[in-house]
CSV table of C-alpha atoms in Angstrom, one decimal:
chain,number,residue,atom,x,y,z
A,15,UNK,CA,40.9,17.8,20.9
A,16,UNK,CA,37.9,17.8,23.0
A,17,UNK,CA,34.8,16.1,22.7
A,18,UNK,CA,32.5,19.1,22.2
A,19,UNK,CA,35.3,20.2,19.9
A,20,UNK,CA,35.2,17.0,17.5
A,21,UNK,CA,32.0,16.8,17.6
A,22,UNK,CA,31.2,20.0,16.1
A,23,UNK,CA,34.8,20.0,13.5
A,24,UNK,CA,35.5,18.6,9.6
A,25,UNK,CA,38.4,18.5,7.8
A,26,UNK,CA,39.0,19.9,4.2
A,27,UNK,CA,42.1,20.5,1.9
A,28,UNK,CA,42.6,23.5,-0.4
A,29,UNK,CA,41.8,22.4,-3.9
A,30,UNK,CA,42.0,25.8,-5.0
A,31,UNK,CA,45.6,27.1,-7.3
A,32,UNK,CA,45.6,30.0,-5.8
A,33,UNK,CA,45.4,28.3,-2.3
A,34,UNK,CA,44.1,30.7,0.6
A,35,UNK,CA,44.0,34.2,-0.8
A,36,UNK,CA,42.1,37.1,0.2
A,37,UNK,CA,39.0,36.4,-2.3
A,38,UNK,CA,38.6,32.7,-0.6
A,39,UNK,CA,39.2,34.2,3.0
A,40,UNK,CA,36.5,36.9,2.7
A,41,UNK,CA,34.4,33.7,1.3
A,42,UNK,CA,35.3,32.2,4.8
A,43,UNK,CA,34.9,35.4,6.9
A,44,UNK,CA,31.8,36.1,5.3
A,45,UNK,CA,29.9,32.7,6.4
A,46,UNK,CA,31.5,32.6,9.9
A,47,UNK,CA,30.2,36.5,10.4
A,48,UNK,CA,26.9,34.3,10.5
A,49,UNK,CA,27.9,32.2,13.6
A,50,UNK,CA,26.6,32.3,17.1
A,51,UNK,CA,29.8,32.2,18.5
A,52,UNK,CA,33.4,31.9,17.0
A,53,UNK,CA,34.2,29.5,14.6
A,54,UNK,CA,38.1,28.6,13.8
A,55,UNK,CA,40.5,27.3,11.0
A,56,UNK,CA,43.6,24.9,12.1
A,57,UNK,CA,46.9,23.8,9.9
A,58,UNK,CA,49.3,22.2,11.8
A,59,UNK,CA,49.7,24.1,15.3
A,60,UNK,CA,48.0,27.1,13.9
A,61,UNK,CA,44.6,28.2,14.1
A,62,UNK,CA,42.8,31.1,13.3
A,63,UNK,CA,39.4,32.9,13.4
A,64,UNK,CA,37.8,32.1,10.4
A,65,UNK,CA,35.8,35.5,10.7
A,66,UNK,CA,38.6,37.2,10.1
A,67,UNK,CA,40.8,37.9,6.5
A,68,UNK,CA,43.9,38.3,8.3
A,69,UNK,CA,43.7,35.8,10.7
A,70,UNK,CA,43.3,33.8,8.0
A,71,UNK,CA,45.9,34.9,5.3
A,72,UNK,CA,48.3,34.3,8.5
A,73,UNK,CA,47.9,30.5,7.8
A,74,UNK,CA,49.6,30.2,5.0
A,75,UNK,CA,47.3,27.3,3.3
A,76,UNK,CA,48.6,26.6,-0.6
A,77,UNK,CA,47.1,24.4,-2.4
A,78,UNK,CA,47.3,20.7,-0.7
A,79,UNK,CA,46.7,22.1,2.6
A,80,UNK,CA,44.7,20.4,5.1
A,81,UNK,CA,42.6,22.0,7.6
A,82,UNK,CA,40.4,21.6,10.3
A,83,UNK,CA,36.7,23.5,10.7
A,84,UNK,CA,35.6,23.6,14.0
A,85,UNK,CA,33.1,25.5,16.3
A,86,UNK,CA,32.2,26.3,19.8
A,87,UNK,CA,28.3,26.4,19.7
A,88,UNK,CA,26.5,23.1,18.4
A,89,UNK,CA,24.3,25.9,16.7
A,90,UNK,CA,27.4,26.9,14.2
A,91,UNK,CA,27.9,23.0,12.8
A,92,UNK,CA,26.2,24.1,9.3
A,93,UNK,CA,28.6,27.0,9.1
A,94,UNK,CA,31.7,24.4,9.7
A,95,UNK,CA,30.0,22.4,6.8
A,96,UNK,CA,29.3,25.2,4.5
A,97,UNK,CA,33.0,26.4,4.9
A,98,UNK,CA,33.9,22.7,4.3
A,99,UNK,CA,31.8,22.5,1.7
A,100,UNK,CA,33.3,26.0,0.3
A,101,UNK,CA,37.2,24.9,0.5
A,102,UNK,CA,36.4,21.8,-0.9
A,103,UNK,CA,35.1,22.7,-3.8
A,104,UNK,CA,37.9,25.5,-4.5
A,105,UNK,CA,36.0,28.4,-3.7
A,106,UNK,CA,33.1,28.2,-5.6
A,107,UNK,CA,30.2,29.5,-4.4
């Protein structure tokens, strides 16, 4: 992982039953939509653009899952805390 990558990432597990669904990955999509540039979701080797449903639905996160948040653009850190923030709590807005 690169610096500028570390520096602007957070880690969260998936409280949530249900684990990633579509609901909670349109939560996602819908706050990354916001971001200046792209920000991603990583399990294991995977990672996806967390502006996108299917992209994420492709991870495959139940419950217990551990992530990684991460950005490009220093100006998209709040958006990799709000999703944090947003898994964290189980999807509840």
């Amino acid at each position: 992982m690169s610096a500028k990558k570390s520096a602007l990432s957070t880690k969260a597990k998936i409280v949530n039953e249900l684990g990633l669904h579509a609901r909670s990955a349109g939560m996602i999509a819908r706050i990354a939509e916001q971001a200046h540039d792209r920000v991603w979701i990583s399990k294991d080797d995977c990672t996806a653009d967390a502006g996108s449903i299917i992209d994420l639905l492709t991870l495959e996160c139940p419950v217990g899952t551990r992530v990684t948040i991460w950005a490009t653009d220093p100006a998209d850190a709040k958006l990799v805390d709000q999703i944090a923030q947003l898994i964290n709590s189980g999807f509840e807005a």
